[in-house]
Short mmCIF file of C-alpha atoms in Angstrom, two decimals:
data_model
loop_
_atom_site.label_atom_id
_atom_site.label_comp_id
_atom_site.label_asym_id
_atom_site.label_seq_id
_atom_site.Cartn_x
_atom_site.Cartn_y
_atom_site.Cartn_z
CA MET A 15 47.82 105.25 87.42
CA SER A 16 47.96 108.47 89.42
CA THR A 17 50.76 110.98 89.05
CA SER A 18 52.32 110.03 92.39
CA SER A 19 52.17 106.31 91.61
CA LYS A 20 54.16 106.94 88.41
CA ASN A 21 57.03 108.58 90.26
CA LEU A 22 58.74 105.41 91.45
CA PRO A 23 58.70 103.69 88.02
CA LEU A 24 59.93 106.90 86.38
CA THR A 25 62.79 107.11 88.88
CA LEU A 26 63.69 103.48 88.32
CA ILE A 27 63.60 103.83 84.51
CA ALA A 28 65.81 106.92 84.61
CA SER A 29 68.29 105.19 86.94
CA ILE A 30 68.53 102.11 84.72
CA LEU A 31 68.95 104.15 81.54
CA PHE A 32 71.62 106.22 83.26
CA ALA A 33 73.60 103.17 84.38
CA ILE A 34 73.36 101.29 81.08
CA ALA A 35 74.53 104.39 79.19
CA PHE A 36 77.83 104.14 81.12
CA LEU A 37 78.45 100.50 80.24
CA PRO A 38 81.32 99.84 77.77
CA LEU A 39 78.90 98.32 75.27
CA GLY A 40 78.32 101.23 72.89
CA THR A 41 75.14 102.08 74.80
CA GLY A 42 75.98 105.75 75.33
CA PHE A 43 73.04 106.75 73.10
CA LEU A 44 70.73 105.94 76.02
CA ALA A 45 71.96 109.15 77.63
CA TYR A 46 69.78 110.96 75.06
CA PHE A 47 66.73 109.74 77.01
CA THR A 48 67.86 109.19 80.59
CA ILE A 49 66.63 112.57 81.94
CA VAL A 50 63.28 112.42 80.08
CA PRO A 51 61.54 110.37 82.83
CA LEU A 52 62.80 112.87 85.40
CA PHE A 53 61.21 115.78 83.55
CA PHE A 54 57.85 113.98 83.66
CA LEU A 55 58.35 113.11 87.33
CA LEU A 56 59.04 116.74 88.23
CA GLU A 57 55.87 118.08 86.59
CA LYS A 58 53.72 117.72 89.69
CA VAL A 59 55.64 117.10 92.88
CA THR A 60 55.95 118.76 96.26
CA LEU A 61 59.23 119.97 97.73
CA THR A 62 59.36 116.84 99.87
CA ASP A 63 58.85 114.69 96.78
CA ALA A 64 61.62 116.54 94.93
CA ILE A 65 64.04 115.86 97.79
CA PHE A 66 62.97 112.22 98.16
CA TYR A 67 63.03 111.29 94.47
CA GLY A 68 66.18 113.33 93.86
CA TYR A 69 67.99 111.30 96.48
CA LEU A 70 66.42 108.05 95.31
CA PHE A 71 67.49 108.66 91.72
CA GLY A 72 71.00 109.52 92.91
CA LEU A 73 71.13 106.44 95.12
CA LEU A 74 69.91 103.99 92.48
CA SER A 75 71.89 105.42 89.58
CA ASN A 76 75.10 105.42 91.62
CA ILE A 77 74.56 101.89 92.92
CA PHE A 78 73.84 100.58 89.42
CA SER A 79 76.85 102.44 87.97
CA LEU A 80 79.45 102.14 90.75
CA PHE A 81 78.73 98.70 92.23
CA TRP A 82 82.21 97.55 91.18
CA ILE A 83 83.86 99.75 93.83
CA ALA A 84 82.73 97.08 96.31
CA ASN A 85 85.34 94.75 94.82
CA ALA A 86 87.97 96.99 96.42
CA THR A 87 86.05 98.26 99.46
CA LEU A 88 82.42 97.61 100.31
CA PRO A 89 82.31 100.28 103.07
CA GLY A 90 83.92 102.73 100.65
CA MET A 91 81.34 101.99 97.98
CA VAL A 92 78.49 102.43 100.45
CA GLY A 93 79.93 105.71 101.71
CA ALA A 94 80.49 106.96 98.17
CA VAL A 95 76.98 106.27 96.86
CA LEU A 96 75.30 107.65 99.99
CA ILE A 97 77.17 110.95 99.65
CA LEU A 98 77.13 111.22 95.84
CA ALA A 99 73.35 110.77 95.82
CA LEU A 100 72.99 114.04 97.71
CA TYR A 101 74.10 116.08 94.69
CA ASN A 102 71.06 115.03 92.68
CA ILE A 103 68.80 116.67 95.23
CA ILE A 104 70.20 120.05 94.15
CA PHE A 105 69.00 119.59 90.57
CA PHE A 106 65.58 118.27 91.63
CA VAL A 107 64.90 121.02 94.17
CA LEU A 108 66.04 123.87 91.91
CA TYR A 109 64.05 122.54 88.97
CA TRP A 110 61.01 122.20 91.27
CA LEU A 111 61.51 125.78 92.52
CA ILE A 112 61.57 127.23 89.00
CA ARG A 113 58.87 124.88 87.66
CA ARG A 114 56.37 126.19 90.23
CA LYS A 115 56.43 129.57 88.53
CA SER A 116 57.35 128.76 84.95
CA LEU A 117 57.67 125.52 82.98
CA THR A 118 59.45 127.42 80.23
CA TRP A 119 62.14 128.75 82.52
CA ALA A 120 62.52 125.36 84.22
CA VAL A 121 63.09 123.64 80.89
CA VAL A 122 65.36 126.37 79.52
CA GLY A 123 67.33 126.47 82.75
CA SER A 124 67.70 122.70 83.19
CA PRO A 125 70.96 122.32 81.17
CA PHE A 126 72.54 125.00 83.35
CA LEU A 127 71.22 123.35 86.53
CA TRP A 128 72.48 119.90 85.53
CA VAL A 129 75.93 121.13 84.52
CA ALA A 130 76.22 123.27 87.65
CA VAL A 131 75.61 120.17 89.79
CA GLU A 132 78.23 118.23 87.81
CA TRP A 133 80.68 121.11 88.29
CA ILE A 134 80.10 121.16 92.06
CA ARG A 135 80.43 117.36 92.28
CA SER A 136 83.70 117.49 90.33
CA HIS A 137 85.53 119.90 92.63
CA GLY A 138 86.89 119.97 96.14
CA THR A 139 87.90 117.26 98.58
CA LEU A 140 84.91 115.14 97.61
CA GLY A 141 85.44 115.73 93.89
CA PHE A 142 84.18 112.73 91.94
CA PRO A 143 83.41 113.45 88.26
CA TRP A 144 83.28 109.74 87.34
CA LEU A 145 79.61 109.80 86.34
CA ASN A 146 79.44 113.10 84.51
CA LEU A 147 76.96 112.55 81.71
CA SER A 148 79.50 113.52 79.03
CA HIS A 149 81.47 110.31 79.64
CA THR A 150 78.70 108.29 78.00
CA GLN A 151 79.69 109.79 74.63
CA ALA A 152 83.42 109.09 74.85
CA SER A 153 83.19 106.09 72.53
CA TYR A 154 81.62 108.26 69.79
CA PRO A 155 84.57 110.26 68.38
CA VAL A 156 82.39 112.03 65.81
CA ILE A 157 80.23 113.48 68.62
CA ILE A 158 82.83 114.64 71.13
CA GLN A 159 85.13 116.79 68.98
CA PHE A 160 83.56 120.07 70.11
CA ALA A 161 84.96 119.39 73.60
CA GLU A 162 88.10 121.20 72.42
CA PHE A 163 86.01 124.37 72.93
CA THR A 164 83.65 123.52 75.78
CA GLY A 165 85.35 120.73 77.71
CA GLU A 166 83.35 117.77 78.92
CA MET A 167 80.79 120.05 80.56
CA GLY A 168 79.75 121.24 77.12
CA ILE A 169 78.92 117.66 76.14
CA SER A 170 76.80 117.23 79.28
CA PHE A 171 75.03 120.52 78.45
CA TRP A 172 74.34 119.24 74.92
CA LEU A 173 72.98 115.96 76.27
CA VAL A 174 70.48 117.75 78.51
CA LEU A 175 69.31 119.79 75.50
CA VAL A 176 68.76 116.53 73.59
CA ASN A 177 66.76 115.15 76.52
CA ILE A 178 64.63 118.30 76.55
CA GLY A 179 63.85 117.77 72.87
CA PHE A 180 62.64 114.20 73.38
CA TYR A 181 60.72 115.23 76.52
CA LEU A 182 58.82 117.94 74.64
CA LEU A 183 58.09 115.59 71.72
CA LEU A 184 56.51 113.10 74.11
CA LYS A 185 54.75 115.79 76.15
CA TRP A 186 53.18 117.39 73.08
CA LYS A 187 52.48 113.96 71.59
CA PHE A 188 53.92 114.86 68.19
CA LYS A 189 51.36 117.60 67.50
CA ARG A 190 51.97 120.29 64.88
CA LYS A 191 54.13 122.44 67.16
CA SER A 192 56.40 119.44 67.63
CA ILE A 193 57.79 120.07 64.16
CA VAL A 194 59.91 122.89 65.59
CA ILE A 195 61.23 120.58 68.31
CA LEU A 196 61.95 117.82 65.81
CA ALA A 197 63.83 120.26 63.60
CA SER A 198 65.77 121.49 66.63
CA LEU A 199 66.71 117.92 67.55
CA ILE A 200 67.96 117.25 64.05
CA LEU A 201 70.04 120.42 64.25
CA LEU A 202 71.33 119.46 67.70
CA PHE A 203 72.78 116.26 66.25
CA ALA A 204 73.77 117.67 62.86
CA VAL A 205 76.04 120.44 64.17
CA PRO A 206 78.37 118.36 66.39
CA ILE A 207 78.42 115.49 63.89
CA ALA A 208 79.31 117.84 61.02
CA TRP A 209 82.06 119.42 63.10
CA GLY A 210 83.25 115.96 64.17
CA ILE A 211 83.49 114.70 60.60
CA HIS A 212 85.34 117.86 59.57
CA ARG A 213 87.75 117.68 62.54
CA LEU A 214 88.49 113.98 62.21
CA HIS A 215 89.48 114.37 58.57
CA LYS A 216 91.38 117.64 58.86
CA ASN A 217 95.09 117.38 59.66
CA PRO A 218 95.08 113.85 61.14
CA PRO A 219 97.76 113.44 63.85
CA GLU A 220 101.14 112.30 62.60
CA ASP A 221 103.46 109.75 64.16
CA THR A 222 106.39 111.15 66.18
CA GLY A 223 108.42 107.95 65.79
CA PHE A 224 109.03 108.00 69.57
CA ARG A 225 108.50 104.36 70.62
CA VAL A 226 107.11 103.61 74.07
CA ALA A 227 106.74 100.29 75.84
CA LEU A 228 103.83 99.95 78.29
CA LEU A 229 104.44 97.14 80.77
CA GLN A 230 101.16 95.51 81.78
CA GLY A 231 102.32 93.10 84.47
CA ASN A 232 98.82 91.85 85.29
CA VAL A 233 99.73 91.38 88.95
CA ASP A 234 96.98 90.59 91.42
CA PRO A 235 96.70 93.87 93.40
CA TYR A 236 96.02 91.97 96.60
CA LEU A 237 98.90 89.54 96.11
CA LYS A 238 101.58 92.03 95.14
CA TRP A 239 101.59 93.74 98.54
CA THR A 240 102.29 90.50 100.41
CA LYS A 241 105.87 90.09 101.64
CA SER A 242 106.20 86.66 100.06
CA PHE A 243 105.51 88.08 96.58
CA GLN A 244 107.92 91.03 96.70
CA LYS A 245 110.86 89.27 95.03
CA GLU A 246 108.67 87.72 92.34
CA ASN A 247 107.12 91.12 91.58
CA PHE A 248 110.61 92.62 91.24
CA ARG A 249 111.77 89.79 88.92
CA LEU A 250 108.63 90.18 86.80
CA TYR A 251 109.16 93.86 86.01
CA TYR A 252 112.94 93.49 85.78
CA SER A 253 112.52 90.90 83.03
CA MET A 254 109.81 92.93 81.28
CA ILE A 255 112.09 95.99 81.20
CA GLN A 256 114.81 93.83 79.64
CA GLU A 257 112.37 92.54 77.02
CA ALA A 258 111.19 96.06 76.18
CA ALA A 259 114.81 97.18 75.77
CA GLU A 260 115.58 94.25 73.46
CA LYS A 261 112.65 95.33 71.26
CA LYS A 262 114.06 98.82 70.84
CA ALA A 263 111.79 100.93 73.03
CA ASP A 264 112.79 104.58 73.46
CA PHE A 265 110.92 104.93 76.74
CA ILE A 266 109.57 102.31 79.17
CA ILE A 267 106.56 102.88 81.43
CA LEU A 268 105.44 100.81 84.41
CA PRO A 269 101.92 101.11 85.93
CA GLU A 270 100.81 102.73 89.18
CA THR A 271 102.55 101.29 92.29
CA ALA A 272 104.24 98.69 90.07
CA THR A 273 107.19 98.33 92.47
CA ALA A 274 104.84 97.49 95.38
CA SER A 275 107.38 99.22 97.60
CA TYR A 276 108.85 102.55 98.64
CA LEU A 277 111.34 102.47 95.78
CA THR A 278 113.71 105.22 96.96
CA HIS A 279 113.84 103.61 100.42
CA THR A 280 114.39 100.03 99.22
CA ARG A 281 118.13 99.85 98.65
CA TYR A 282 118.36 96.52 96.83
CA GLU A 283 115.59 97.27 94.31
CA LEU A 284 116.76 100.82 93.72
CA ARG A 285 120.32 99.68 93.10
CA GLU A 286 119.30 96.86 90.76
CA TYR A 287 116.92 99.04 88.75
CA ARG A 288 119.56 101.77 88.44
CA GLN A 289 122.12 99.30 87.12
CA LEU A 290 119.57 97.93 84.67
CA VAL A 291 118.57 101.37 83.38
CA ASP A 292 122.24 102.33 83.02
CA SER A 293 122.96 99.15 81.08
CA ILE A 294 120.05 99.49 78.61
CA GLY A 295 120.42 103.25 78.21
CA ILE A 296 116.64 103.81 78.21
CA PRO A 297 114.67 106.02 80.67
CA VAL A 298 112.05 104.20 82.76
CA LEU A 299 108.99 105.63 84.53
CA PHE A 300 108.09 103.73 87.71
CA GLY A 301 104.85 103.81 89.66
CA SER A 302 105.71 103.50 93.35
CA LEU A 303 105.07 104.85 96.85
CA ASP A 304 107.18 107.36 98.73
CA PHE A 305 107.64 109.30 101.93
CA ARG A 306 109.96 112.13 102.84
CA ASP A 307 112.76 111.39 105.31
CA THR A 308 111.96 114.70 106.99
CA ASP A 309 108.29 113.79 107.57
CA ARG A 310 107.40 110.11 107.77
CA ARG A 311 103.81 110.94 108.60
CA ARG A 312 103.17 111.88 104.98
CA TYR A 313 102.96 109.11 102.41
CA TYR A 314 102.53 109.64 98.68
CA ASN A 315 101.33 107.77 95.63
CA ALA A 316 104.24 108.58 93.34
CA ALA A 317 105.80 108.33 89.90
CA PHE A 318 109.61 108.29 89.48
CA LEU A 319 111.53 108.88 86.26
CA MET A 320 114.89 107.13 86.20
CA HIS A 321 117.39 108.32 83.58
CA PRO A 322 120.46 106.34 82.52
CA THR A 323 123.65 107.41 84.36
CA ARG A 324 121.80 110.01 86.41
CA ARG A 325 121.75 109.47 90.17
CA THR A 326 118.78 111.67 91.03
CA LEU A 327 115.21 110.65 90.25
CA ASP A 328 112.56 113.02 88.92
CA ARG A 329 109.38 112.56 90.93
CA TYR A 330 105.71 113.43 90.96
CA TYR A 331 103.29 113.00 93.86
CA LYS A 332 99.64 112.38 93.10
CA ILE A 333 97.60 115.52 93.73
CA GLN A 334 93.98 114.38 93.40
CA LEU A 335 93.37 111.49 95.79
CA VAL A 336 90.41 109.11 95.59
CA PRO A 337 87.91 109.94 98.37
CA PHE A 338 87.16 107.02 100.70
CA SER A 339 89.92 104.97 99.06
CA GLU A 340 93.21 106.83 99.36
CA LYS A 341 92.07 109.28 101.97
CA THR A 342 89.04 110.05 104.13
CA PRO A 343 87.62 113.41 102.99
CA LEU A 344 87.74 116.23 105.55
CA ALA A 345 89.69 114.06 108.01
CA ASP A 346 92.33 116.78 108.47
CA SER A 347 89.61 119.16 109.64
CA PHE A 348 87.69 116.54 111.63
CA PRO A 349 90.27 114.06 113.05
CA PHE A 350 87.61 111.68 114.40
CA LEU A 351 87.00 110.63 110.78
CA TYR A 352 90.36 108.85 110.84
CA ASP A 353 88.81 106.38 113.25
CA ILE A 354 86.16 105.31 110.71
CA ASP A 355 87.41 102.36 108.68
CA PHE A 356 86.29 102.39 105.07
CA GLY A 357 89.21 100.18 104.10
CA GLN A 358 90.91 103.36 102.86
CA GLY A 359 94.56 104.43 102.76
CA ASN A 360 95.91 107.55 104.39
CA PHE A 361 97.92 109.33 101.69
CA SER A 362 98.86 112.98 101.43
CA SER A 363 98.28 115.06 98.32
CA GLY A 364 101.20 116.32 96.27
CA THR A 365 101.49 120.00 95.44
CA GLU A 366 103.91 120.20 92.49
CA LYS A 367 102.72 119.80 88.89
CA THR A 368 105.88 118.06 87.72
CA ILE A 369 106.78 118.09 84.04
CA PHE A 370 109.06 115.21 83.04
CA ARG A 371 111.49 115.36 80.11
CA VAL A 372 112.61 112.45 77.93
CA ASP A 373 114.56 112.69 74.65
CA GLY A 374 113.41 116.26 74.07
CA TYR A 375 109.76 115.51 74.84
CA ARG A 376 107.88 117.06 77.76
CA PHE A 377 105.10 115.10 79.44
CA ALA A 378 102.91 115.02 82.53
CA THR A 379 102.06 111.91 84.51
CA LEU A 380 98.54 111.47 85.83
CA ILE A 381 98.19 108.78 88.46
CA CYS A 382 94.98 106.75 88.23
CA PHE A 383 91.93 108.84 89.21
CA GLU A 384 93.57 112.12 88.18
CA ALA A 385 92.66 111.46 84.54
CA MET A 386 89.03 112.14 85.50
CA PHE A 387 89.71 115.83 86.23
CA PRO A 388 89.75 118.10 83.14
CA GLU A 389 90.92 121.19 84.99
CA LEU A 390 93.88 119.40 86.58
CA VAL A 391 94.90 118.01 83.18
CA ARG A 392 94.54 121.46 81.61
CA LYS A 393 96.92 122.93 84.18
CA PHE A 394 99.56 120.43 83.10
CA VAL A 395 98.94 121.03 79.40
CA VAL A 396 99.41 124.81 79.64
CA LYS A 397 103.00 124.02 80.65
CA LYS A 398 103.55 123.14 76.97
CA ILE A 399 103.76 119.36 77.21
CA ASP A 400 103.90 117.04 74.21
CA PHE A 401 101.91 114.14 75.63
CA ILE A 402 100.22 112.84 78.76
CA VAL A 403 101.00 109.60 80.60
CA ASN A 404 98.34 107.96 82.76
CA ILE A 405 99.55 105.15 85.02
CA THR A 406 96.91 103.22 86.90
CA ASN A 407 96.05 100.01 88.72
CA ASP A 408 92.42 99.15 88.00
CA GLY A 409 92.93 95.55 89.09
CA TRP A 410 91.12 96.30 92.34
CA PHE A 411 87.82 96.42 90.45
CA GLY A 412 88.12 93.24 88.38
CA ASN A 413 86.73 92.87 84.88
CA THR A 414 83.79 95.20 85.54
CA PRO A 415 82.69 98.45 83.86
CA GLY A 416 85.06 100.40 86.14
CA PRO A 417 88.35 99.99 84.22
CA TYR A 418 86.63 100.75 80.90
CA GLN A 419 84.87 103.85 82.26
CA HIS A 420 88.28 105.02 83.47
CA LEU A 421 89.73 104.48 79.99
CA PHE A 422 86.88 106.38 78.32
CA ALA A 423 87.56 109.47 80.44
CA CYS A 424 91.03 109.61 78.88
CA LEU A 425 89.43 109.89 75.44
CA LEU A 426 87.74 113.12 76.53
CA ARG A 427 90.99 114.49 78.00
CA ALA A 428 92.72 113.88 74.67
CA VAL A 429 90.08 115.82 72.72
CA GLU A 430 89.89 118.68 75.22
CA THR A 431 93.64 119.28 75.08
CA ARG A 432 94.58 117.75 71.68
CA ARG A 433 97.38 115.87 73.40
CA PRO A 434 98.00 112.14 72.94
CA ILE A 435 97.55 110.03 76.06
CA ILE A 436 99.72 107.02 76.88
CA ARG A 437 97.92 104.81 79.37
CA CYS A 438 99.69 102.04 81.29
CA ALA A 439 97.44 99.90 83.49
CA ASN A 440 98.54 97.01 85.71
CA THR A 441 95.78 94.63 84.61
CA GLY A 442 94.53 96.64 81.62
CA VAL A 443 93.31 98.36 79.70
CA SER A 444 96.60 99.90 78.54
CA ALA A 445 96.24 102.05 75.45
CA VAL A 446 97.58 104.79 73.21
CA ILE A 447 95.03 107.51 72.44
CA ASP A 448 95.52 110.08 69.70
CA PRO A 449 94.58 113.78 70.06
CA MET A 450 91.23 113.08 68.38
CA GLY A 451 90.19 110.77 71.21
CA ARG A 452 90.69 107.57 69.21
CA ILE A 453 92.39 104.48 70.60
CA THR A 454 95.19 103.62 68.17
CA SER A 455 96.43 100.56 70.05
CA ARG A 456 95.38 98.78 73.23
CA THR A 457 95.67 95.66 75.32
CA LYS A 458 93.02 93.32 76.63
CA TYR A 459 91.98 93.30 80.25
CA ASN A 460 93.60 90.68 82.51
CA GLU A 461 96.61 89.78 80.36
CA LYS A 462 100.36 90.04 80.97
CA THR A 463 101.82 91.84 77.97
CA ILE A 464 103.93 94.71 76.70
CA LEU A 465 102.28 97.21 74.41
CA PHE A 466 104.67 98.85 71.95
CA ALA A 467 103.49 101.95 70.12
CA ASN A 468 104.72 105.22 68.70
CA VAL A 469 103.47 108.37 70.41
CA PRO A 470 101.13 110.40 68.13
CA GLN A 471 102.01 114.00 67.39
CA LYS A 472 100.29 116.66 69.50
CA LEU A 473 98.00 119.22 67.84
CA LYS A 474 97.60 122.96 68.41
CA THR A 475 96.57 124.30 71.80
CA THR A 476 92.79 124.29 72.16
CA PHE A 477 90.36 127.01 73.21
CA TYR A 478 89.52 124.91 76.28
CA THR A 479 93.18 124.64 77.26
CA ARG A 480 93.66 128.41 76.97
CA TYR A 481 90.51 129.59 78.74
CA GLY A 482 89.35 126.69 80.89
CA ASP A 483 85.89 125.47 81.75
CA ILE A 484 83.76 128.41 80.68
CA THR A 485 80.68 126.18 80.25
CA GLY A 486 80.83 124.90 83.81
CA LYS A 487 81.46 128.29 85.40
CA LEU A 488 78.81 130.00 83.28
CA SER A 489 76.28 127.30 84.22
CA LEU A 490 77.13 127.76 87.89
CA SER A 491 76.61 131.53 87.62
CA ILE A 492 73.30 131.24 85.75
CA THR A 493 72.09 128.59 88.20
CA GLY A 494 72.87 130.94 91.08
CA ALA A 495 71.03 133.81 89.39
CA LEU A 496 67.96 131.67 88.60
CA SER A 497 67.88 130.37 92.17
CA ILE A 498 67.90 133.86 93.63
CA ILE A 499 65.27 135.19 91.20
CA PHE A 500 62.85 132.33 91.76
CA LEU A 501 63.37 132.29 95.51
CA ILE A 502 62.30 135.95 95.49
CA LEU A 503 59.34 135.18 93.22
CA ALA A 504 58.30 132.32 95.51
CA ARG A 505 57.87 134.84 98.33
CA VAL A 506 55.70 137.16 96.23
#
C-alpha cells in the first residue's frame, strides 16, 4: 500500500479512536493512541493533503462524537460539525509546515500546536470546548489531579506527549533507542499517577452537613413547553418541593428552565411558589426564562433564588450561550444570519457573574453548557465561593453519550478549582461531585427522583484558580512563534 493510499484508513482509525475515547464506557485510555495515526499520516503529505485530511479528520471525529446533537436539532448538528472541523486544519497545516524542515521540531512542537487549537476553539462566540482531549480522562480521578495546576489544557498537553511516545515506539520499531522513549512513557504515567494517589489520600474533603435536594423532574423537554402541560409541570415541581421540605432539605434546587415559563412574569406561579417557600422556610433555586420589562427584545436563560419571606428574587442570566442552539453566532454583526433556521433560540447573554448566598454559603450557578468553560468557572471561584451549582436540561439529547460527556466536564471543573459541584439535571444525570473530581452520589438517567446529599467541604484555592490557564496561553504563544519562524525558513 502506498503512502497516499494509507492516508484515508489512518484518518478513519484516528477518528474512531477519538470518538470511542469520549464514550462513557471507561474507554478514555484510547486517547493515548488517537493522534498516533495522524503523526504517520503527516509524515509525507502536501499542503493540499494536510488541509484535506485535517478537515476530514475533524468532520469524521465530530460526527462520530456529536451525532446526538441531531436529537435536538439536525440543522444545528450539521452546522456545528462543519464549522468545528475547520479547527483541525490549523493543527495539520502547522505540523506540515514545521515537519517540512524538521521532524524533531514538529514532534516537540505538536503538544503546543494541539493545545493552541483547543484554546482557540474554546473561546469567543463560537467557543465549543466539548471535545477537548482532556475530557476523555475525567473518569480517571488518579490521572486528573494535576489539573489544579494546569487546568484541563495541561491534561490535553500530557495526552499529546503520550501519543508522541507511542508514535516514536512504532516508528522506530522498538529498536535500542526506543528504550529512552519507553522509559519516558513510564515516567509520563508515573508522575501524574503518583501525584494523584498522594492528592486523593491527603486531606480528603469533609462533609459540611448542608443538605441539598436536587429535583430531577424527568419532564419531556418537548412536552413541557406545550400549553396543555403547563399546569401539570407546575404541580409536579410544587409537589417535589413539598417532598424535599418534608425530608429536611436545607436548600432545594430545580433544573434548567424547570418552570417552563417566564417565572417573574407569570403571576399565578410566582405567587404560589412564594407562598410555598414562605411556608416551608427553605430557599429554592429555580431554572426559568426571563426578560426585562424595559427591553422585551432581550430574552434570557435564567436562574432565580427565592428566599423565604423575601419579596425580591436574586437572579443570574446565562453568559455563555450554546452556538447554533441558543443563539446564531455572529448574528448581531451579520443580521442576515437571523434568517437562517437552525432550529435555534434567540437568547441574549448575561453580563453579571452573580454570587448567590444561602445559610452563610456562597455559590455560583452555571447554566447547562457553561460548565464546559474553565475560565468562566474560574472567574466565579475567585469571588470566594463555597460550591458550584450546575443546572441543566440534557433531555434534548436522549440517553446518548451527550449527557454523560456533560457530566464528566464537571469532574474537571471540580479538580481545577477544588470546589464541590452540585449538578441538577432535568432528566439526569444529577450528581454531587467532591473537590477531587469524584462523584459521591448520583441519579440514573431518565428517572423522576429527588437526590438528597450533603455538600462536601471546599478545599484551598488552587494555582489554576489564582493564575488562570497558563498552559493554554503559553501554548498559543509558542505556536505563534513556531509558525513565524518556520514560515520564514520556508522562504529561505
